[in-house]
CSV table of C-alpha atoms and ligand atoms in Angstrom, one decimal:
chain,number,residue,atom,x,y,z
A,219,MET,CA,-26.4,0.5,28.0
A,220,ALA,CA,-22.7,0.0,28.5
A,221,LYS,CA,-20.6,1.3,25.7
A,222,PRO,CA,-18.5,-1.4,23.8
A,223,THR,CA,-14.9,-1.5,24.8
A,224,VAL,CA,-12.6,-0.8,21.9
A,225,LEU,CA,-8.8,-1.2,21.9
A,226,VAL,CA,-7.1,1.2,19.5
A,227,THR,CA,-3.4,0.1,19.0
A,228,ARG,CA,-2.0,3.4,17.6
A,229,LYS,CA,-2.6,7.1,18.0
A,230,LEU,CA,-5.3,8.3,15.5
A,231,PRO,CA,-6.1,11.9,14.4
A,232,GLU,CA,-7.7,13.9,17.2
A,233,ALA,CA,-11.1,14.2,15.6
A,234,VAL,CA,-11.3,10.4,15.3
A,235,GLU,CA,-10.2,9.7,18.8
A,236,THR,CA,-12.6,12.3,20.2
A,237,ARG,CA,-15.6,10.7,18.4
A,238,MET,CA,-14.5,7.3,19.5
A,239,MET,CA,-14.4,8.4,23.1
A,240,GLU,CA,-18.0,9.7,22.7
A,241,LEU,CA,-19.3,6.5,21.2
A,242,PHE,CA,-17.2,3.8,22.8
A,243,ASP,CA,-15.3,2.9,25.9
A,244,ALA,CA,-12.2,3.5,23.8
A,245,ARG,CA,-8.7,2.5,25.1
A,246,LEU,CA,-6.5,4.9,23.2
A,247,ASN,CA,-2.7,4.7,22.7
A,248,LEU,CA,-1.8,8.3,23.5
A,249,ASP,CA,2.0,7.8,23.4
A,250,ASP,CA,1.7,5.9,20.1
A,251,VAL,CA,4.3,3.3,21.2
A,252,PRO,CA,3.5,0.1,19.2
A,253,MET,CA,2.1,-2.6,21.5
A,254,GLY,CA,4.3,-5.7,22.0
A,255,ARG,CA,2.8,-9.2,21.5
A,256,ALA,CA,2.3,-9.9,25.2
A,257,GLU,CA,0.7,-6.5,25.8
A,258,LEU,CA,-1.6,-7.0,22.9
A,259,LYS,CA,-2.6,-10.5,23.9
A,260,ALA,CA,-3.4,-9.4,27.5
A,261,ALA,CA,-5.4,-6.4,26.2
A,262,ILE,CA,-7.6,-8.2,23.7
A,263,ALA,CA,-8.6,-10.8,26.3
A,264,THR,CA,-11.1,-8.3,27.7
A,265,VAL,CA,-12.3,-6.0,25.0
A,266,ASP,CA,-15.3,-6.1,22.5
A,267,ALA,CA,-13.4,-4.7,19.5
A,268,LEU,CA,-9.9,-4.3,18.3
A,269,VAL,CA,-8.7,-1.4,16.0
A,270,PRO,CA,-5.3,-2.4,14.6
A,271,THR,CA,-3.2,-0.9,11.9
A,272,VAL,CA,-0.7,-2.3,9.4
A,273,THR,CA,2.0,-2.1,12.1
A,274,ASP,CA,0.3,-4.9,14.2
A,275,THR,CA,0.7,-8.5,13.3
A,276,ILE,CA,-2.7,-10.1,14.2
A,277,ASP,CA,-1.8,-13.7,13.5
A,278,ALA,CA,-3.5,-16.9,14.7
A,279,ASP,CA,-1.6,-16.9,18.0
A,280,ILE,CA,-2.7,-13.3,18.8
A,281,ILE,CA,-6.3,-14.1,17.8
A,282,SER,CA,-6.3,-17.2,20.0
A,283,ALA,CA,-5.8,-14.8,23.0
A,284,ALA,CA,-9.0,-12.9,22.1
A,285,GLY,CA,-11.6,-13.1,24.9
A,286,PRO,CA,-15.1,-14.3,24.2
A,287,LYS,CA,-16.4,-10.7,23.9
A,288,LEU,CA,-14.1,-9.8,21.0
A,289,LYS,CA,-16.3,-10.1,17.9
A,290,ILE,CA,-14.9,-7.4,15.5
A,291,ILE,CA,-11.5,-6.4,14.3
A,292,ALA,CA,-12.0,-3.0,12.6
A,293,ASN,CA,-8.7,-2.4,10.8
A,294,PHE,CA,-7.6,1.2,10.3
A,295,GLY,CA,-6.4,0.7,6.7
A,296,VAL,CA,-7.4,-1.1,3.6
A,297,GLY,CA,-4.7,-3.8,3.4
A,298,VAL,CA,-5.4,-6.7,5.7
A,299,ASN,CA,-2.4,-8.9,5.0
A,300,HIS,CA,-1.3,-8.5,8.7
A,301,ILE,CA,-4.5,-10.1,9.9
A,302,ASP,CA,-5.0,-13.9,9.8
A,303,LEU,CA,-8.5,-13.7,8.3
A,304,ALA,CA,-9.0,-17.5,8.4
A,305,ALA,CA,-8.2,-17.6,12.1
A,306,ALA,CA,-10.5,-14.6,12.8
A,307,THR,CA,-13.4,-16.2,10.8
A,308,ALA,CA,-12.9,-19.5,12.6
A,309,LYS,CA,-13.3,-17.7,15.9
A,310,GLY,CA,-16.5,-15.9,14.7
A,311,ILE,CA,-14.7,-12.5,14.5
A,312,THR,CA,-15.8,-10.1,11.8
A,313,VAL,CA,-12.9,-8.2,10.1
A,314,THR,CA,-13.5,-4.8,8.4
A,315,ASN,CA,-11.2,-2.4,6.6
A,316,THR,CA,-11.4,1.1,5.1
A,317,PRO,CA,-11.6,1.0,1.3
A,318,ASP,CA,-12.3,3.9,-1.1
A,319,VAL,CA,-11.3,6.8,1.2
A,320,LEU,CA,-7.6,6.4,0.5
A,321,THR,CA,-7.8,5.6,-3.2
A,322,GLU,CA,-7.0,9.1,-4.5
A,323,ASP,CA,-4.2,9.8,-2.0
A,324,THR,CA,-2.5,6.5,-2.7
A,325,ALA,CA,-2.8,7.0,-6.5
A,326,ASP,CA,-1.4,10.5,-6.1
A,327,LEU,CA,1.6,9.0,-4.3
A,328,ALA,CA,2.1,6.3,-6.9
A,329,MET,CA,2.0,8.9,-9.7
A,330,ALA,CA,4.5,11.0,-7.7
A,331,LEU,CA,6.8,8.0,-7.7
A,332,VAL,CA,6.2,7.4,-11.4
A,333,LEU,CA,7.5,11.0,-11.9
A,334,MET,CA,10.2,10.9,-9.3
A,335,ALA,CA,12.1,7.8,-10.2
A,336,PRO,CA,12.6,8.2,-14.0
A,337,ARG,CA,13.3,12.0,-13.5
A,338,ARG,CA,15.8,11.3,-10.7
A,339,LEU,CA,14.1,13.9,-8.5
A,340,SER,CA,15.3,12.5,-5.1
A,341,GLU,CA,18.9,12.5,-6.3
A,342,GLY,CA,18.5,16.1,-7.5
A,343,GLU,CA,17.1,17.1,-4.1
A,344,ARG,CA,20.0,15.4,-2.3
A,345,LEU,CA,22.5,17.2,-4.6
A,346,VAL,CA,21.1,20.6,-3.6
A,347,ARG,CA,20.8,19.8,0.1
A,348,ASP,CA,24.3,18.4,0.2
A,349,GLY,CA,25.7,21.6,-1.2
A,350,LYS,CA,27.1,19.7,-4.2
A,351,TRP,CA,25.2,21.5,-7.0
A,352,THR,CA,27.5,23.5,-9.1
A,353,GLY,CA,25.0,24.9,-11.5
A,354,TRP,CA,23.0,24.0,-14.6
A,355,ALA,CA,24.7,21.9,-17.2
A,356,PRO,CA,23.4,20.5,-20.5
A,357,THR,CA,24.3,16.9,-19.7
A,358,GLN,CA,23.9,16.9,-15.9
A,359,HIS,CA,21.4,14.7,-14.1
A,360,LEU,CA,19.6,13.4,-17.2
A,361,GLY,CA,16.5,11.2,-16.5
A,362,TYR,CA,13.9,9.7,-18.8
A,363,ARG,CA,10.9,11.4,-20.3
A,364,ILE,CA,7.5,10.3,-18.9
A,365,ASN,CA,5.3,11.4,-21.8
A,366,GLY,CA,4.8,8.5,-24.3
A,367,LYS,CA,6.0,5.7,-22.0
A,368,ARG,CA,4.1,2.5,-21.3
A,369,LEU,CA,3.0,1.9,-17.7
A,370,GLY,CA,2.1,-1.6,-16.7
A,371,ILE,CA,-0.3,-1.7,-13.7
A,372,ILE,CA,-0.4,-5.0,-11.8
A,373,GLY,CA,-3.8,-5.0,-10.0
A,374,MET,CA,-6.5,-2.9,-11.7
A,375,GLY,CA,-8.7,-2.3,-8.6
A,376,ARG,CA,-9.7,1.1,-7.2
A,377,ILE,CA,-6.1,2.4,-6.8
A,378,GLY,CA,-4.9,0.9,-10.1
A,379,VAL,CA,-7.7,2.6,-12.0
A,380,ALA,CA,-7.1,6.0,-10.2
A,381,LEU,CA,-3.4,5.7,-11.1
A,382,ALA,CA,-4.3,4.9,-14.7
A,383,ARG,CA,-6.4,8.1,-14.9
A,384,ARG,CA,-3.5,10.2,-13.7
A,385,ALA,CA,-1.1,8.5,-16.0
A,386,ARG,CA,-3.3,9.3,-19.0
A,387,GLY,CA,-3.1,13.0,-18.1
A,388,PHE,CA,0.7,12.7,-18.4
A,389,GLY,CA,0.5,11.1,-21.9
A,390,VAL,CA,1.4,7.7,-20.6
A,391,ALA,CA,-0.1,4.6,-22.3
A,392,VAL,CA,-1.9,2.3,-19.8
A,393,HIS,CA,-1.3,-1.5,-19.8
A,394,TYR,CA,-2.5,-3.8,-17.0
A,395,HIS,CA,-2.6,-7.3,-15.7
A,396,ASN,CA,-5.4,-8.3,-13.4
A,397,ARG,CA,-7.2,-11.4,-12.3
A,398,GLN,CA,-10.2,-10.2,-14.3
A,399,ARG,CA,-10.4,-7.9,-17.2
A,400,ILE,CA,-12.0,-4.6,-16.3
A,401,ALA,CA,-15.4,-3.5,-17.8
A,402,ASP,CA,-15.3,-2.6,-21.5
A,403,ALA,CA,-16.3,1.0,-20.9
A,404,LEU,CA,-13.5,1.6,-18.4
A,405,GLU,CA,-11.0,-0.1,-20.6
A,406,THR,CA,-12.1,2.2,-23.5
A,407,GLU,CA,-12.0,5.3,-21.3
A,408,LEU,CA,-8.4,4.5,-20.2
A,409,GLU,CA,-7.4,3.3,-23.6
A,410,ALA,CA,-5.9,0.4,-21.6
A,411,THR,CA,-4.3,-2.7,-23.0
A,412,TYR,CA,-5.1,-5.9,-21.0
A,413,TRP,CA,-2.4,-8.6,-20.7
A,414,GLN,CA,-3.6,-11.9,-19.4
A,415,SER,CA,0.0,-13.1,-19.1
A,416,LEU,CA,1.9,-11.1,-16.5
A,417,ASP,CA,5.2,-12.6,-17.9
A,418,GLN,CA,4.5,-11.2,-21.3
A,419,MET,CA,3.5,-7.8,-20.1
A,420,LEU,CA,6.7,-7.4,-18.1
A,421,ALA,CA,8.9,-7.7,-21.1
A,422,HIS,CA,7.2,-4.7,-22.8
A,423,MET,CA,6.9,-2.1,-20.1
A,424,ASP,CA,8.8,1.1,-19.4
A,425,ILE,CA,7.4,1.6,-15.9
A,426,LEU,CA,5.7,-1.1,-13.8
A,427,SER,CA,3.4,-0.2,-10.8
A,428,ILE,CA,2.3,-2.7,-8.1
A,429,ASN,CA,-1.3,-2.1,-7.1
A,430,CYS,CA,-2.5,-5.5,-6.0
A,431,PRO,CA,-3.0,-6.6,-2.4
A,432,LEU,CA,-0.4,-8.9,-0.7
A,433,THR,CA,-1.9,-12.4,-0.4
A,434,ALA,CA,-0.5,-16.0,-0.4
A,435,GLU,CA,-0.8,-15.8,-4.2
A,436,THR,CA,0.9,-12.5,-4.7
A,437,LYS,CA,3.8,-13.0,-2.2
A,438,HIS,CA,7.0,-12.5,-4.3
A,439,LEU,CA,4.9,-12.2,-7.4
A,440,LEU,CA,7.8,-10.2,-8.8
A,441,SER,CA,10.3,-13.0,-8.2
A,442,GLU,CA,14.0,-12.9,-9.3
A,443,ALA,CA,12.9,-14.8,-12.5
A,444,ARG,CA,10.2,-12.2,-13.3
A,445,LEU,CA,12.5,-9.3,-12.6
A,446,LYS,CA,14.8,-10.7,-15.2
A,447,ARG,CA,12.0,-10.4,-17.8
A,448,LEU,CA,11.9,-6.6,-17.4
A,449,PRO,CA,13.7,-4.4,-20.0
A,450,LYS,CA,16.9,-2.7,-18.6
A,451,HIS,CA,15.3,0.7,-18.9
A,452,CYS,CA,12.3,-0.2,-16.8
A,453,PHE,CA,11.3,1.4,-13.5
A,454,ILE,CA,9.3,-0.3,-10.7
A,455,ILE,CA,6.9,1.5,-8.5
A,456,ASN,CA,5.5,-0.1,-5.4
A,457,THR,CA,2.9,1.6,-3.1
A,458,SER,CA,1.0,-1.6,-2.2
A,459,ARG,CA,3.0,-4.0,0.1
A,460,GLY,CA,6.7,-4.8,0.1
A,461,GLY,CA,6.3,-8.5,0.1
A,462,ILE,CA,4.9,-8.6,-3.4
A,463,ILE,CA,8.5,-8.0,-4.7
A,464,ASP,CA,11.4,-10.2,-3.7
A,465,GLU,CA,13.3,-7.3,-2.2
A,466,ALA,CA,16.7,-8.9,-2.2
A,467,ALA,CA,16.4,-9.7,-5.9
A,468,LEU,CA,15.1,-6.2,-6.6
A,469,ALA,CA,18.2,-4.7,-4.8
A,470,LYS,CA,20.4,-7.0,-6.9
A,471,ALA,CA,18.7,-6.0,-10.2
A,472,LEU,CA,19.0,-2.3,-9.3
A,473,ARG,CA,22.7,-2.6,-8.3
A,474,ASN,CA,23.6,-4.6,-11.5
A,475,GLY,CA,21.7,-2.2,-13.8
A,476,ASP,CA,19.3,-5.0,-14.9
A,477,ILE,CA,16.5,-2.4,-14.4
A,478,ALA,CA,16.8,1.4,-14.4
A,479,GLY,CA,15.3,2.3,-11.1
A,480,ALA,CA,12.5,2.0,-8.6
A,481,GLY,CA,10.2,4.1,-6.4
A,482,LEU,CA,9.2,2.4,-3.2
A,483,ASP,CA,6.8,3.4,-0.5
A,484,VAL,CA,6.6,-0.1,1.1
A,485,TYR,CA,9.1,-2.8,2.2
A,486,GLU,CA,9.1,-6.4,3.1
A,487,GLY,CA,10.2,-6.0,6.7
A,488,GLU,CA,8.8,-2.5,7.5
A,489,PRO,CA,10.1,-0.3,9.1
A,490,LYS,CA,13.4,-2.1,8.3
A,491,VAL,CA,14.7,-1.2,4.8
A,492,ASN,CA,17.0,-3.6,2.9
A,493,GLU,CA,20.6,-2.3,3.5
A,494,GLU,CA,21.4,-2.8,-0.2
A,495,LEU,CA,18.5,-0.5,-1.2
A,496,LEU,CA,19.7,2.2,1.1
A,497,LYS,CA,23.1,2.3,-0.7
A,498,LEU,CA,21.6,2.8,-4.1
A,499,ASP,CA,20.9,6.2,-5.9
A,500,ASN,CA,18.5,4.8,-8.5
A,501,VAL,CA,15.8,4.1,-6.0
A,502,VAL,CA,13.4,6.5,-4.3
A,503,LEU,CA,12.6,5.4,-0.8
A,504,LEU,CA,9.5,6.8,1.0
A,505,PRO,CA,8.3,5.8,4.5
A,506,HIS,CA,4.8,4.2,3.7
A,507,LEU,CA,3.1,7.5,3.0
A,508,GLY,CA,0.5,6.3,0.5
A,509,SER,CA,-2.6,7.3,2.5
A,510,ALA,CA,-0.8,9.9,4.7
A,511,THR,CA,-3.1,13.0,4.3
A,512,LEU,CA,-5.0,14.4,7.2
A,513,GLU,CA,-8.3,14.2,5.2
A,514,GLY,CA,-7.6,10.6,4.3
A,515,ARG,CA,-6.7,9.5,7.8
A,516,ILE,CA,-9.8,11.2,9.3
A,517,ALA,CA,-11.9,9.5,6.6
A,518,MET,CA,-10.3,6.1,7.5
A,519,GLY,CA,-11.2,6.8,11.1
A,520,GLU,CA,-14.8,7.6,10.2
A,521,LYS,CA,-15.0,4.3,8.3
A,522,VAL,CA,-13.7,2.4,11.4
A,523,ILE,CA,-16.3,4.1,13.6
A,524,VAL,CA,-19.2,3.3,11.2
A,525,ASN,CA,-18.0,-0.3,11.0
A,526,LEU,CA,-17.8,-0.6,14.8
A,527,ARG,CA,-21.1,1.2,15.4
A,528,THR,CA,-23.1,-0.8,12.9
A,529,HIS,CA,-21.7,-4.0,14.4
A,530,ALA,CA,-22.5,-2.9,17.9
A,531,ASP,CA,-26.0,-2.1,16.8
A,532,GLY,CA,-26.4,-5.7,15.5
A,533,HIS,CA,-26.1,-4.9,11.8
A,534,LYS,CA,-23.5,-6.1,9.3
A,535,PRO,CA,-20.8,-3.5,9.0
A,536,PRO,CA,-20.4,-2.1,5.5
A,537,ASP,CA,-16.7,-2.9,5.0
A,538,ARG,CA,-16.5,-6.6,5.9
A,539,VAL,CA,-13.5,-8.5,4.6
A,540,LEU,CA,-13.9,-12.2,4.0
A,541,PRO,CA,-11.0,-14.6,3.6
A,542,SER,CA,-12.1,-15.2,0.0
A,543,ASP,CA,-12.0,-11.4,-0.9
A,544,PHE,CA,-8.2,-11.4,-1.3
B,139,DGY,C1,-3.5,0.7,3.9
B,139,DGY,O1,-4.5,1.3,4.2
B,139,DGY,O2,-3.4,-0.5,3.6
B,139,DGY,C2,-2.2,1.5,4.0
B,139,DGY,O3,-1.2,0.9,3.4
B,139,DGY,C3,-1.9,1.7,5.5
B,139,DGY,O4,-2.1,0.5,6.1
């Protein structure tokens, strides 16, 4: 039987690519140059499956170019905001993602930013590297203590919960806003305080972490008006998607001292970073590293393979994403 043809848009870890070559007629991107729209449209006209990443915009126009054989988009990543799910579903294309396997890595990175931003760790590193450090001083480079602070988590899904567990270990009080309240037992374990009203929670937090997916409802959830509700000493952490925060308004708030600082791993127009943010010292800027561990990326690849394989075998792939999921 002919192997399914699978278009992989970016270079994946060696172990994943090798297994894909064994199981599928895989079209790999060995140079890792992101595909342009025209190239992508031409390529998906003839394949059975597409494996995109967050760097590909799979909108309705791209999906309209899919050939009749294309029945599955197996995303390499958990976030699917770059895929038009409604257009895919309308065309009978199944969309899958890679949940669970990047939860711990992403929560580690969020916790790292929770520590880095208030303690001004990036600034400190820059000082040393730039040769400007003149030695220890009692009042030099003072940040804020982490222990005893209130962390407000927006989006208490897998990653939000994993971050909450870490934060508890650092003596941080967990607060959260979520569409649904989490189970009683989990709330008790985390000693978490639920806020039905996001606006009310914002006004009381020392640190705020974004852990919800980007959807039509969460686009600019942290609008200019909401940012104004935060106390001046508050820090914002974002490891989810840049579009959840109005980035221009965030830069303005950071510049004016309306909030104390931020730790960002994601941006509205990645890989472009708002010029204003680049000028500011009170923001830690990372290059979308949330799931960037070798183990995590191999596990994501394994999930993609399982989704493709079960689909090719005529079964429902385990990690199906439906338009109503997000
Ligand atoms: C994810 O899996 O959503 C990561 O942000 C990389 O896309």
